[in-house]
Amino acid sequence: MKPVILDVDTGLDDACALLLAARHPELDLKAVTCAGGNVGLDDVVRNTLTVLDAAGRPDVPVARGAAVPLLQPVRMARHVHGADGLGDIDWPRSTRTTDRRHAVELLRDVLREAAATGELITLIPLAPLTNIALLLRTYPDAAAGLREIVFMGGAARIGNATASAEFNIWTDPEAAAIVLTAAGELGVPTTMYGLDVFYDVVVTLEQARGLSGSPSAELARKLIEKRSSLYQSDGASIGDGGAVCAVIDPSGLTTQPFPVRIELSGSWSRGRTIVDTRDWSADLTSDPHGLSPTKVQVATAVDGKRYAELWLATVS
Ligand code: BDR
Ligand code: CA
């Protein structure tokens, strides 16, 4: 089994990711940490516990993390995820409590243990990268417990929160810059599952209507129905869930190693992931910036049908 930790801002599509990670037989979900993002931290935590209850995984420790970005004011996406972040669907909310540790401490402890046992962990951040930046700067030794980071965020070509920037990176650009820099310095292999592939793993309403017979399947159906109605479409992307698919089945994702930087200023481009797709063997001496020292495996294509089937088979 592959040990994983999810860092989430649950969120309808984080919920799709949690159901998959909690139920897939080849994943060992060690912990889930929460950050403010799509909605406020209290809603994120309650939604996360609710989804894990539905998945039949009350054993997975869940910790509260950063409520707000490192520097800029909080921004949310209730217009995409509903007032409560879980689409305001009719579903019993969890009454379970969280781990007593802060998210950064839970991450530190689980990763140090992984480093000690050699069972290295794949970290899957699906939220603004605030918790992960704090972790890597406060406890850099914990990175020894990481096999890799596969994060949802950014894009080579498009934005969603703005014309330039993707929501998770735009919400906390400083954190994203810290994480990419620290991952480069600490030698942690990093994959960016960005908007270039995010929308391509689609579950149709017809497929979703076949989901029944367990709380997990029922919740999964409601999530797809809600996302479909929000987008006025006859199906919906599982969003963050695709990043978990990429960890389970990496050969369904095409990636290329590119130097990546985060835009921290810019009138119109703050929060953009600047993916350097140039021919680096050419003469770059006139470029005052040079190459970013951090190379990231950037997702450029995905087998959406295969990942959608993987998700459907697992959540039901
Ligand atoms: C990302 O932002 C959030 O709204 C989603 O949960 C996803 O992680 C997409 O830009
Ligand atoms: Ca998310």
Short mmCIF file of C-alpha atoms and ligand atoms in Angstrom, two decimals:
data_model
loop_
_atom_site.label_atom_id
_atom_site.label_comp_id
_atom_site.label_asym_id
_atom_site.label_seq_id
_atom_site.Cartn_x
_atom_site.Cartn_y
_atom_site.Cartn_z
CA MET A 1 0.00 0.00 0.00
CA LYS A 2 1.09 3.54 -0.75
CA PRO A 3 0.99 5.81 2.33
CA VAL A 4 -0.57 9.22 1.61
CA ILE A 5 -1.63 12.39 3.41
CA LEU A 6 -4.18 14.82 1.97
CA ASP A 7 -4.17 18.53 2.77
CA VAL A 8 -7.63 19.88 1.91
CA ASP A 9 -10.02 22.84 1.90
CA THR A 10 -13.14 20.69 1.49
CA GLY A 11 -14.88 21.78 -0.99
CA LEU A 12 -17.05 19.62 -3.31
CA ASP A 13 -14.10 18.35 -5.31
CA ASP A 14 -11.86 17.85 -2.27
CA ALA A 15 -14.73 15.62 -1.09
CA CYS A 16 -14.40 13.60 -4.33
CA ALA A 17 -10.68 13.25 -3.58
CA LEU A 18 -11.24 12.24 0.05
CA LEU A 19 -13.73 9.50 -0.85
CA LEU A 20 -11.24 8.04 -3.30
CA ALA A 21 -8.21 8.24 -1.00
CA ALA A 22 -10.14 6.86 1.98
CA ARG A 23 -11.51 3.87 0.08
CA HIS A 24 -8.88 2.82 -2.43
CA PRO A 25 -7.31 -0.50 -1.37
CA GLU A 26 -3.83 0.50 -2.55
CA LEU A 27 -3.72 3.72 -0.53
CA ASP A 28 -3.00 3.97 3.17
CA LEU A 29 -4.51 7.30 4.22
CA LYS A 30 -2.37 8.27 7.22
CA ALA A 31 -3.88 11.67 7.99
CA VAL A 32 -5.83 14.60 6.58
CA THR A 33 -4.92 18.20 7.34
CA CYS A 34 -7.17 21.19 6.76
CA ALA A 35 -6.59 24.73 5.55
CA GLY A 36 -8.97 27.63 4.98
CA GLY A 37 -9.65 28.07 1.27
CA ASN A 38 -12.87 27.28 -0.53
CA VAL A 39 -14.67 28.10 2.74
CA GLY A 40 -13.61 29.04 6.25
CA LEU A 41 -11.62 26.59 8.34
CA ASP A 42 -14.52 25.51 10.58
CA ASP A 43 -16.58 24.49 7.54
CA VAL A 44 -13.55 22.81 5.93
CA VAL A 45 -12.96 20.71 9.05
CA ARG A 46 -16.59 19.71 9.44
CA ASN A 47 -16.91 18.82 5.76
CA THR A 48 -13.72 16.74 5.91
CA LEU A 49 -14.92 14.77 8.93
CA THR A 50 -18.32 14.32 7.29
CA VAL A 51 -16.82 12.86 4.11
CA LEU A 52 -14.54 10.51 6.06
CA ASP A 53 -17.56 9.33 8.08
CA ALA A 54 -19.39 8.58 4.81
CA ALA A 55 -16.32 6.71 3.57
CA GLY A 56 -16.40 4.58 6.71
CA ARG A 57 -13.04 5.98 7.88
CA PRO A 58 -13.53 7.62 11.29
CA ASP A 59 -10.08 6.21 12.16
CA VAL A 60 -8.19 8.72 9.98
CA PRO A 61 -6.79 11.59 12.07
CA VAL A 62 -7.89 15.05 10.91
CA ALA A 63 -6.18 18.23 12.08
CA ARG A 64 -7.05 21.92 11.91
CA GLY A 65 -4.42 24.01 10.18
CA ALA A 66 -4.03 27.55 8.90
CA ALA A 67 -7.25 29.56 8.78
CA VAL A 68 -5.84 32.33 6.61
CA PRO A 69 -3.11 32.78 3.98
CA LEU A 70 0.41 33.81 5.06
CA LEU A 71 0.13 37.38 3.91
CA GLN A 72 -2.95 38.41 2.04
CA PRO A 73 -6.56 38.55 3.22
CA VAL A 74 -8.62 35.39 3.02
CA ARG A 75 -10.63 34.72 -0.13
CA MET A 76 -13.20 32.01 -0.56
CA ALA A 77 -15.12 30.23 -3.32
CA ARG A 78 -18.58 29.77 -1.85
CA HIS A 79 -20.05 30.56 -5.28
CA VAL A 80 -18.44 27.30 -6.50
CA HIS A 81 -18.91 25.10 -3.42
CA GLY A 82 -22.08 26.42 -1.73
CA ALA A 83 -22.44 28.36 1.52
CA ASP A 84 -21.18 25.45 3.64
CA GLY A 85 -18.58 24.27 1.11
CA LEU A 86 -20.33 20.94 0.58
CA GLY A 87 -22.98 22.22 -1.81
CA ASP A 88 -25.57 22.70 0.99
CA ILE A 89 -26.73 19.16 0.28
CA ASP A 90 -29.06 17.21 2.51
CA TRP A 91 -26.53 15.08 4.41
CA PRO A 92 -25.90 14.43 8.12
CA ARG A 93 -22.87 16.40 9.28
CA SER A 94 -20.17 14.75 11.37
CA THR A 95 -19.94 15.28 15.10
CA ARG A 96 -16.45 13.77 15.33
CA THR A 97 -13.67 15.89 16.80
CA THR A 98 -10.26 16.64 15.35
CA ASP A 99 -6.82 15.51 16.42
CA ARG A 100 -5.54 17.72 19.23
CA ARG A 101 -2.44 18.67 17.22
CA HIS A 102 -2.17 21.55 14.75
CA ALA A 103 -2.00 20.36 11.13
CA VAL A 104 1.68 21.26 10.93
CA GLU A 105 2.42 19.17 14.03
CA LEU A 106 0.43 16.21 12.76
CA LEU A 107 2.27 16.40 9.42
CA ARG A 108 5.60 16.65 11.25
CA ASP A 109 4.88 13.63 13.44
CA VAL A 110 3.60 11.37 10.68
CA LEU A 111 6.47 12.33 8.36
CA ARG A 112 9.15 11.86 11.01
CA GLU A 113 7.78 8.41 11.71
CA ALA A 114 7.82 7.65 7.98
CA ALA A 115 11.43 8.78 7.77
CA ALA A 116 12.27 6.47 10.66
CA THR A 117 10.54 3.42 9.18
CA GLY A 118 11.45 4.13 5.54
CA GLU A 119 7.78 3.99 4.46
CA LEU A 120 7.89 7.30 2.64
CA ILE A 121 4.71 9.29 2.17
CA THR A 122 3.13 10.92 -0.83
CA LEU A 123 1.72 14.29 0.21
CA ILE A 124 -1.28 15.44 -1.82
CA PRO A 125 -2.09 19.13 -1.18
CA LEU A 126 -5.44 20.12 -2.69
CA ALA A 127 -5.80 23.51 -1.02
CA PRO A 128 -3.89 26.77 -0.70
CA LEU A 129 -0.37 25.67 0.32
CA THR A 130 -0.29 27.52 3.66
CA ASN A 131 0.08 24.44 5.88
CA ILE A 132 2.74 22.91 3.67
CA ALA A 133 4.81 26.11 3.56
CA LEU A 134 4.68 26.36 7.34
CA LEU A 135 5.68 22.71 7.67
CA LEU A 136 8.66 22.83 5.32
CA ARG A 137 10.02 26.05 6.85
CA THR A 138 9.38 25.09 10.50
CA TYR A 139 10.35 21.42 10.38
CA PRO A 140 12.46 20.90 7.23
CA ASP A 141 13.73 17.59 8.65
CA ALA A 142 10.20 16.21 8.17
CA ALA A 143 10.80 16.30 4.40
CA ALA A 144 12.91 13.17 4.85
CA GLY A 145 9.60 11.33 5.28
CA LEU A 146 8.30 12.47 1.89
CA ARG A 147 8.42 10.32 -1.23
CA GLU A 148 6.92 13.13 -3.29
CA ILE A 149 4.42 15.97 -3.38
CA VAL A 150 1.57 15.84 -5.90
CA PHE A 151 -0.36 19.10 -5.56
CA MET A 152 -3.46 20.48 -7.25
CA GLY A 153 -2.78 24.03 -8.23
CA GLY A 154 -1.59 26.34 -10.95
CA ALA A 155 -1.51 25.76 -14.68
CA ALA A 156 0.80 26.24 -17.61
CA ARG A 157 -1.83 27.82 -19.81
CA ILE A 158 -4.98 29.01 -18.04
CA GLY A 159 -6.44 30.53 -14.90
CA ASN A 160 -9.76 30.31 -13.09
CA ALA A 161 -9.72 32.67 -10.10
CA THR A 162 -8.27 35.29 -12.45
CA ALA A 163 -7.35 35.17 -16.13
CA SER A 164 -3.79 34.41 -14.97
CA ALA A 165 -4.04 32.42 -11.78
CA GLU A 166 -5.56 29.25 -10.40
CA PHE A 167 -7.50 29.51 -7.10
CA ASN A 168 -5.22 27.55 -4.72
CA ILE A 169 -2.08 29.42 -5.79
CA TRP A 170 -3.85 32.78 -6.08
CA THR A 171 -5.22 32.41 -2.54
CA ASP A 172 -1.74 32.06 -1.01
CA PRO A 173 0.98 32.84 -3.56
CA GLU A 174 3.68 33.32 -0.89
CA ALA A 175 2.99 29.84 0.47
CA ALA A 176 3.20 28.34 -3.02
CA ALA A 177 6.51 30.09 -3.67
CA ILE A 178 7.88 28.79 -0.36
CA VAL A 179 6.76 25.24 -1.08
CA LEU A 180 8.33 25.13 -4.55
CA THR A 181 11.57 26.67 -3.27
CA ALA A 182 11.74 24.38 -0.25
CA ALA A 183 10.89 21.28 -2.28
CA GLY A 184 13.74 22.15 -4.63
CA GLU A 185 16.18 22.77 -1.78
CA LEU A 186 15.15 19.65 0.12
CA GLY A 187 15.10 17.44 -2.97
CA VAL A 188 11.43 16.48 -2.81
CA PRO A 189 10.09 15.41 -6.24
CA THR A 190 7.03 17.53 -7.02
CA THR A 191 4.20 17.16 -9.51
CA MET A 192 1.82 19.96 -10.41
CA TYR A 193 -1.67 18.67 -11.23
CA GLY A 194 -3.00 21.95 -12.57
CA LEU A 195 -5.90 23.35 -14.54
CA ASP A 196 -4.40 22.05 -17.80
CA VAL A 197 -5.82 18.63 -16.79
CA PHE A 198 -8.15 19.45 -13.88
CA TYR A 199 -11.34 19.69 -15.95
CA ASP A 200 -10.70 16.58 -18.03
CA VAL A 201 -11.74 13.84 -15.58
CA VAL A 202 -15.50 13.97 -16.02
CA VAL A 203 -18.18 11.77 -14.47
CA THR A 204 -21.50 12.00 -16.33
CA LEU A 205 -24.82 12.39 -14.55
CA GLU A 206 -25.83 9.06 -16.04
CA GLN A 207 -22.77 7.37 -14.47
CA ALA A 208 -23.39 9.14 -11.17
CA ARG A 209 -27.01 7.96 -11.05
CA GLY A 210 -25.68 4.41 -10.89
CA LEU A 211 -23.98 5.16 -7.57
CA SER A 212 -26.03 3.72 -4.71
CA GLY A 213 -26.03 1.15 -1.95
CA SER A 214 -23.58 2.69 0.53
CA PRO A 215 -23.10 6.08 2.21
CA SER A 216 -19.95 6.61 0.15
CA ALA A 217 -21.73 5.92 -3.15
CA GLU A 218 -24.75 8.04 -2.16
CA LEU A 219 -22.54 10.98 -1.20
CA ALA A 220 -20.49 10.59 -4.38
CA ARG A 221 -23.67 10.78 -6.45
CA LYS A 222 -24.83 13.91 -4.65
CA LEU A 223 -21.43 15.56 -5.17
CA ILE A 224 -21.51 14.98 -8.93
CA GLU A 225 -25.16 16.06 -9.17
CA LYS A 226 -24.38 19.24 -7.27
CA ARG A 227 -21.29 20.09 -9.30
CA SER A 228 -23.20 19.37 -12.52
CA SER A 229 -26.04 21.67 -11.52
CA LEU A 230 -23.62 24.43 -10.50
CA TYR A 231 -21.97 24.22 -13.92
CA GLN A 232 -25.34 23.60 -15.68
CA SER A 233 -23.87 20.55 -17.34
CA ASP A 234 -24.74 16.87 -17.74
CA GLY A 235 -21.64 15.79 -15.87
CA ALA A 236 -18.87 17.17 -13.70
CA SER A 237 -15.14 16.97 -13.23
CA ILE A 238 -13.99 15.27 -10.04
CA GLY A 239 -11.47 18.12 -9.77
CA ASP A 240 -9.06 17.49 -6.91
CA GLY A 241 -9.98 13.80 -7.13
CA GLY A 242 -7.91 13.60 -10.30
CA ALA A 243 -4.72 14.32 -8.32
CA VAL A 244 -5.44 11.28 -6.15
CA CYS A 245 -6.03 9.21 -9.31
CA ALA A 246 -2.59 10.34 -10.49
CA VAL A 247 -1.01 8.89 -7.35
CA ILE A 248 -2.87 5.58 -7.70
CA ASP A 249 -2.34 5.28 -11.46
CA PRO A 250 0.56 7.55 -12.52
CA SER A 251 0.69 6.21 -16.07
CA GLY A 252 -2.69 7.84 -16.80
CA LEU A 253 -1.06 11.25 -16.46
CA THR A 254 1.42 12.82 -18.89
CA THR A 255 3.92 15.14 -17.24
CA GLN A 256 6.94 17.12 -18.38
CA PRO A 257 9.69 18.58 -16.18
CA PHE A 258 9.66 22.37 -16.40
CA PRO A 259 11.20 25.12 -14.26
CA VAL A 260 8.33 26.84 -12.42
CA ARG A 261 8.11 30.12 -10.55
CA ILE A 262 5.22 31.79 -8.74
CA GLU A 263 4.34 35.36 -9.69
CA LEU A 264 4.20 37.36 -6.43
CA SER A 265 3.55 40.80 -7.89
CA GLY A 266 2.16 41.88 -11.25
CA SER A 267 -0.91 44.02 -11.78
CA TRP A 268 -2.89 41.23 -13.39
CA SER A 269 -0.85 38.11 -12.84
CA ARG A 270 -0.28 37.66 -9.09
CA GLY A 271 -0.54 33.98 -8.22
CA ARG A 272 0.30 32.74 -11.70
CA THR A 273 2.52 29.66 -12.03
CA ILE A 274 5.10 30.69 -14.61
CA VAL A 275 5.97 27.46 -16.40
CA ASP A 276 9.14 27.88 -18.43
CA THR A 277 8.56 25.89 -21.61
CA ARG A 278 11.42 27.52 -23.55
CA ASP A 279 14.27 25.68 -25.22
CA TRP A 280 16.73 26.02 -22.31
CA SER A 281 19.67 24.99 -24.45
CA ALA A 282 19.26 28.26 -26.38
CA ASP A 283 21.15 31.39 -25.34
CA LEU A 284 19.30 32.82 -22.34
CA THR A 285 21.93 35.40 -21.41
CA SER A 286 19.61 38.29 -22.23
CA ASP A 287 17.06 37.01 -19.69
CA PRO A 288 17.71 38.82 -16.37
CA HIS A 289 15.80 36.15 -14.43
CA GLY A 290 17.51 33.03 -15.72
CA LEU A 291 16.00 29.62 -15.09
CA SER A 292 14.02 28.84 -11.96
CA PRO A 293 16.12 26.50 -9.82
CA THR A 294 13.00 24.42 -9.12
CA LYS A 295 11.89 21.93 -11.71
CA VAL A 296 8.39 20.52 -11.36
CA GLN A 297 6.71 17.66 -13.22
CA VAL A 298 3.89 19.61 -14.85
CA ALA A 299 0.80 17.63 -15.87
CA THR A 300 0.10 18.30 -19.54
CA ALA A 301 -2.47 15.60 -20.42
CA VAL A 302 -4.63 13.04 -18.64
CA ASP A 303 -6.57 9.92 -19.56
CA GLY A 304 -9.80 11.35 -18.19
CA LYS A 305 -12.01 8.39 -19.02
CA ARG A 306 -9.69 5.97 -17.20
CA TYR A 307 -9.49 8.17 -14.10
CA ALA A 308 -13.27 8.69 -14.04
CA GLU A 309 -13.75 4.92 -14.12
CA LEU A 310 -11.18 4.47 -11.35
CA TRP A 311 -13.07 6.97 -9.20
CA LEU A 312 -16.49 5.44 -9.91
CA ALA A 313 -15.29 1.90 -9.15
CA THR A 314 -13.68 2.99 -5.88
CA VAL A 315 -16.33 5.26 -4.39
CA SER A 316 -19.09 2.75 -5.02
C1 BDR B 1 -9.04 24.33 -6.87
O1 BDR B 1 -9.61 25.37 -6.09
C2 BDR B 1 -10.70 24.88 -5.34
O2 BDR B 1 -11.88 25.59 -5.60
C3 BDR B 1 -10.88 23.44 -5.69
O3 BDR B 1 -11.20 22.70 -4.53
C4 BDR B 1 -9.55 23.05 -6.28
O4 BDR B 1 -8.65 22.60 -5.30
C5 BDR B 1 -9.33 24.55 -8.33
O5 BDR B 1 -8.83 25.79 -8.73
CA CA B 2 -9.40 22.06 -3.05
#
